[in-house]
Amino acid sequence: MTEPRTPDVAATRAPAKKHARDGKPNATIYDIAKVAGVNPSTVSRALSKPGRVSAKTQKLIEDAAAELNYQVNPFARALPTGRTNTFGLIVADITNPTFFDIIRGAETTATVRDYTLVLAESAESAVTELTAARRMMATVDGLILASPRMDDDDIRTLARDKPVVVINREVDGVPCVVPDVNKGISEAVRSLAANGHTKVAFVAGPAQSWMSARRWEGVQAACEWSRLEAVRLESTKPTVDGGRQVARDVRASGATAVLTYNDLLAIGLMQELQAAGMVVPDQISIVGFDDIFGADFTTPPLTTVRSPLGECGSGAATLLLDLLHGTGEPAATLRVETELVLRGSSGRLLPEG
Amino acid sequence: MTEPRTPDVAATRAPAKKHARDGKPNATIYDIAKVAGVNPSTVSRALSKPGRVSAKTQKLIEDAAAELNYQVNPFARALPTGRTNTFGLIVADITNPTFFDIIRGAETTATVRDYTLVLAESAESAVTELTAARRMMATVDGLILASPRMDDDDIRTLARDKPVVVINREVDGVPCVVPDVNKGISEAVRSLAANGHTKVAFVAGPAQSWMSARRWEGVQAACEWSRLEAVRLESTKPTVDGGRQVARDVRASGATAVLTYNDLLAIGLMQELQAAGMVVPDQISIVGFDDIFGADFTTPPLTTVRSPLGECGSGAATLLLDLLHGTGEPAATLRVETELVLRGSSGRLLPEG
DNA sequence: AGGCTTTTGTCAACCGGTTGCCATAAATTG
DNA sequence: CAATTTATGGCAACCGGTTGACAAAAGCCT
């Protein structure tokens, strides 16, 4: 080594910035340029515009970069370009297991494509959600909204600024990933019909939930097809507790089989019915939706219409990344299949004993 | 030709940067300066250095900012300062419910303090974890490692660069948040002793798990104090499946009460034992750790030693934020209490029938 | 009033990449 | 071999804030 980087001034300067607490400052393209004997702009091109510089210089620069252990400064890059290699995911409730797999799916896909996932929670509030979304917009390249609570119009407004993908809801003009409930529901209802049930109750979710409406429609249609009677009951909230509270109405309805908006409701409902002495599935069949973590912890384990949540998350991420790099695709809705997961909470109705 | 660059071209400019797709470009401090009739640097100070400018100018600038709907550009700020108002959280497994509440706790605290949470998963691998951590280091102000798998030394190395807080493990010289297992464990063991149990098995977690070691120590100590016999069994992995697999060993051990490294093991174990015809808790008592989501879905619901996971998450975030702003605090370990949550899976041992 | 300290605002140099424009060198063509 | 096109590298402006140095203005004191 002929010269030790920078004379003796080097020892004095460097207040304490990029190299947070100790260590040497991170290498910059200027350092590389010096080592490789070229202009910084050439370094920039070599590192980000493939083919723009000659193979010889390319190699020279890459070697220097490797030697200096160079890493781009994401902020410096983001400033002029606006690109951040980051995208946001907003979920209604981090502790709702429905979102676990969505988060994981999105995170995994992001990491593979060299993106970073930024997470925010809306606490089930439309305004919090919009605030979080707005704040994120400034720092991400795109946004995924999982089961958003805000208005269609707000979503479209956001989508005009940066690519947005919606999960579990369909919004005109915005790319969406939605489970197609029909297959799973018809399997479920056919199974119930085959087991001798004639009256089915559906416990609905939140009034503003797009998904709840779809599921109710699906249940109605499938029941009609199988010539079963379908009744709709309302729940107070889509949680275990809400499930407990709706148990009274379920018994009063006279239905022998229940489908609930989601698994949490089903679990709460089953707990309450069992506590009241009813036997599942001998006296009543219970079917949930989603197949969340823990759905098989119950006794009997919960029959449920599974949505491939992980797939939704990774599908949304893929859609988003394609949108970001892609050729300005048509932004179609991505539909993923649902299927019945038959476990112990549904089955043949036993004659009154 | 004084300046060739951009005369009237200006009208044409604005390719499509900061104002991503449409709309007006975001306001900058230069715009504010123009409106308020001051220098941009004054604007900068007014907006970030309280007290540095006169009340009069302050108001002038704030009004202009409000009028223009100004929002700082995080990248422009990060570039010279290195501060990003962001911190990272790395968890071993996003779908492991243990982390759900940790994530939520951290996210909530972050949002309240006006920070953004960036999430990454290590897929239970020490190298993936270190890679993720390194990558994050460049873009965050600090890092939280939840149940990290990497070496103490790697953690300390990271901690030399930027503030790092560790959850669920103690690392010398690094601030940590750990549940203090003793209270919960002694409650659990006392309860078992009171119910006539004399031999207790502990199903251990991963060999490298710091927490597993602490829990085994706690169980040993508590059993000694209550004059119970304690045996240790190994599990293949800390999941429901691992719990099923260890059931054989549990039966062979002759213990009438089992504590498992975590709730997932307990749930799997209970499922397997029940499938083999054993009655819980009449023939065997089962106690888990953590009180994860779903621990009360089982029949009987799981007795468990609860760790306040949400508190761990928010505590770690608070510690980190204090570290970032604070006066260079001593970085002590934060201990949070555990407690026994008595449910149905543990109780009095029935005499053999 | 003159001298001295304290406020307050301005100037200009950064932070570290990106990119349009231009000049030169190299390659292609007539 | 001159003329023209193309490949390549350099120059310098720019993204939008931050901050040290400094000067003008204002306040304070005797």
XYZ file of C-alpha atoms in Angstrom, chain A residues 78-259:
182
model
C -33.465 8.240 -2.304
C -32.999 11.968 -2.259
C -32.651 12.593 -5.973
C -34.489 9.544 -7.245
C -37.313 9.105 -4.818
C -36.769 5.348 -4.859
C -36.317 3.769 -1.469
C -36.552 0.018 -1.991
C -39.055 -0.044 0.760
C -42.729 -0.656 0.955
C -45.324 -0.316 3.619
C -47.877 -2.716 4.954
C -50.772 -1.465 6.988
C -52.871 -3.910 8.928
C -55.914 -3.263 11.036
C -54.672 -5.163 14.049
C -51.249 -6.641 14.513
C -52.449 -9.120 17.084
C -55.211 -10.459 14.906
C -53.838 -13.765 13.682
C -55.461 -13.293 10.309
C -52.714 -10.861 9.552
C -49.805 -12.922 10.814
C -49.480 -14.931 7.689
C -50.163 -11.959 5.510
C -47.321 -10.115 7.161
C -45.036 -13.058 6.812
C -45.891 -13.594 3.170
C -45.257 -9.963 2.367
C -42.071 -9.823 4.384
C -40.628 -12.900 2.770
C -41.335 -11.707 -0.738
C -39.991 -8.273 0.066
C -36.735 -9.652 1.381
C -36.245 -11.923 -1.598
C -36.645 -9.009 -3.968
C -34.330 -6.913 -1.880
C -36.982 -4.693 -0.465
C -37.628 -3.744 3.116
C -40.974 -3.987 4.797
C -42.261 -1.210 6.986
C -45.152 -2.106 9.205
C -47.923 -0.021 10.675
C -51.126 -0.726 12.489
C -54.356 1.153 12.206
C -55.928 -0.116 15.406
C -59.092 -0.840 13.435
C -59.702 2.845 12.907
C -60.263 4.375 9.514
C -58.683 7.674 10.473
C -55.637 6.166 12.116
C -55.279 4.075 9.033
C -55.378 7.017 6.713
C -52.920 8.917 8.862
C -50.519 6.013 8.901
C -50.871 5.598 5.168
C -50.188 9.248 4.510
C -47.166 9.249 6.717
C -45.797 6.178 5.061
C -46.326 7.488 1.579
C -43.401 9.809 2.011
C -40.907 7.068 2.675
C -41.985 4.038 0.710
C -42.158 3.107 -2.931
C -45.518 1.443 -2.562
C -48.147 0.424 -0.067
C -50.102 -2.680 0.799
C -53.352 -2.261 2.661
C -54.628 -5.393 4.342
C -58.375 -5.326 4.965
C -58.444 -1.549 4.919
C -61.181 0.261 6.764
C -61.018 3.558 4.946
C -63.210 4.689 2.062
C -62.732 3.505 -1.464
C -62.084 7.083 -2.440
C -59.336 7.543 0.094
C -57.689 4.427 -1.214
C -57.924 5.640 -4.774
C -56.470 8.964 -3.756
C -53.514 7.246 -2.175
C -53.155 5.079 -5.242
C -52.756 8.133 -7.429
C -49.584 9.018 -5.581
C -47.838 5.698 -5.431
C -48.652 2.098 -6.270
C -51.098 0.620 -3.794
C -52.286 -2.964 -3.499
C -55.273 -3.942 -1.409
C -55.792 -7.275 0.289
C -59.161 -8.718 1.234
C -61.227 -6.120 -0.486
C -61.973 -5.044 -3.997
C -61.603 -1.409 -4.929
C -62.288 -0.238 -8.440
C -59.188 0.890 -10.232
C -56.803 -0.418 -7.615
C -55.036 -3.765 -7.860
C -56.386 -6.157 -5.263
C -55.727 -9.592 -3.876
C -58.859 -11.319 -2.707
C -59.631 -14.862 -1.735
C -62.395 -16.225 -3.919
C -64.770 -17.506 -1.310
C -67.054 -19.496 -3.536
C -65.203 -22.754 -3.813
C -64.577 -23.050 -0.084
C -68.086 -22.032 0.836
C -69.772 -24.405 -1.544
C -67.630 -27.237 -0.250
C -68.619 -26.319 3.274
C -72.303 -26.030 2.559
C -72.386 -29.225 0.528
C -70.713 -30.997 3.408
C -73.311 -29.638 5.809
C -76.163 -30.624 3.518
C -74.741 -34.099 3.178
C -74.723 -34.385 6.935
C -78.397 -33.716 7.208
C -78.468 -30.054 8.126
C -81.319 -28.003 6.748
C -80.972 -24.620 8.387
C -77.726 -22.705 8.370
C -76.890 -19.506 10.239
C -74.261 -17.049 9.152
C -72.761 -14.794 11.788
C -71.712 -11.619 10.023
C -68.666 -9.491 10.719
C -68.302 -5.718 10.871
C -70.828 -3.834 8.791
C -68.167 -2.070 6.748
C -66.314 -5.281 6.017
C -66.278 -5.975 2.335
C -65.264 -9.527 3.001
C -68.130 -10.179 5.351
C -70.582 -9.149 2.658
C -68.941 -11.481 0.133
C -69.079 -14.370 2.523
C -72.715 -13.842 3.301
C -73.505 -13.702 -0.403
C -71.570 -16.905 -0.921
C -73.363 -18.638 1.888
C -76.736 -17.549 0.585
C -75.969 -18.722 -2.908
C -74.591 -22.069 -1.808
C -77.500 -22.671 0.506
C -79.959 -21.890 -2.237
C -78.196 -24.294 -4.512
C -78.315 -27.016 -1.868
C -81.856 -26.046 -0.891
C -80.951 -25.130 2.649
C -82.406 -22.296 4.607
C -79.954 -19.541 5.431
C -80.328 -16.902 8.135
C -78.036 -14.059 8.937
C -77.094 -12.997 12.461
C -75.119 -9.958 13.489
C -72.104 -9.951 15.775
C -70.911 -7.129 17.954
C -67.274 -7.518 17.059
C -65.279 -10.101 15.109
C -63.444 -11.565 18.091
C -63.645 -14.501 20.440
C -65.689 -12.376 22.749
C -68.059 -11.418 19.980
C -68.507 -15.109 19.305
C -69.515 -15.745 22.873
C -72.023 -12.954 22.782
C -73.745 -14.190 19.670
C -74.308 -17.676 21.082
C -77.721 -16.763 22.418
C -78.918 -15.623 19.011
C -77.521 -18.736 17.416
C -79.491 -20.997 19.701
C -82.592 -18.890 19.251
C -82.275 -19.099 15.479
C -82.881 -22.809 15.469
C -80.091 -23.402 13.002
C -78.163 -26.641 13.367
C -75.107 -25.407 11.556
C -73.321 -22.085 11.776
C -70.796 -20.408 9.595
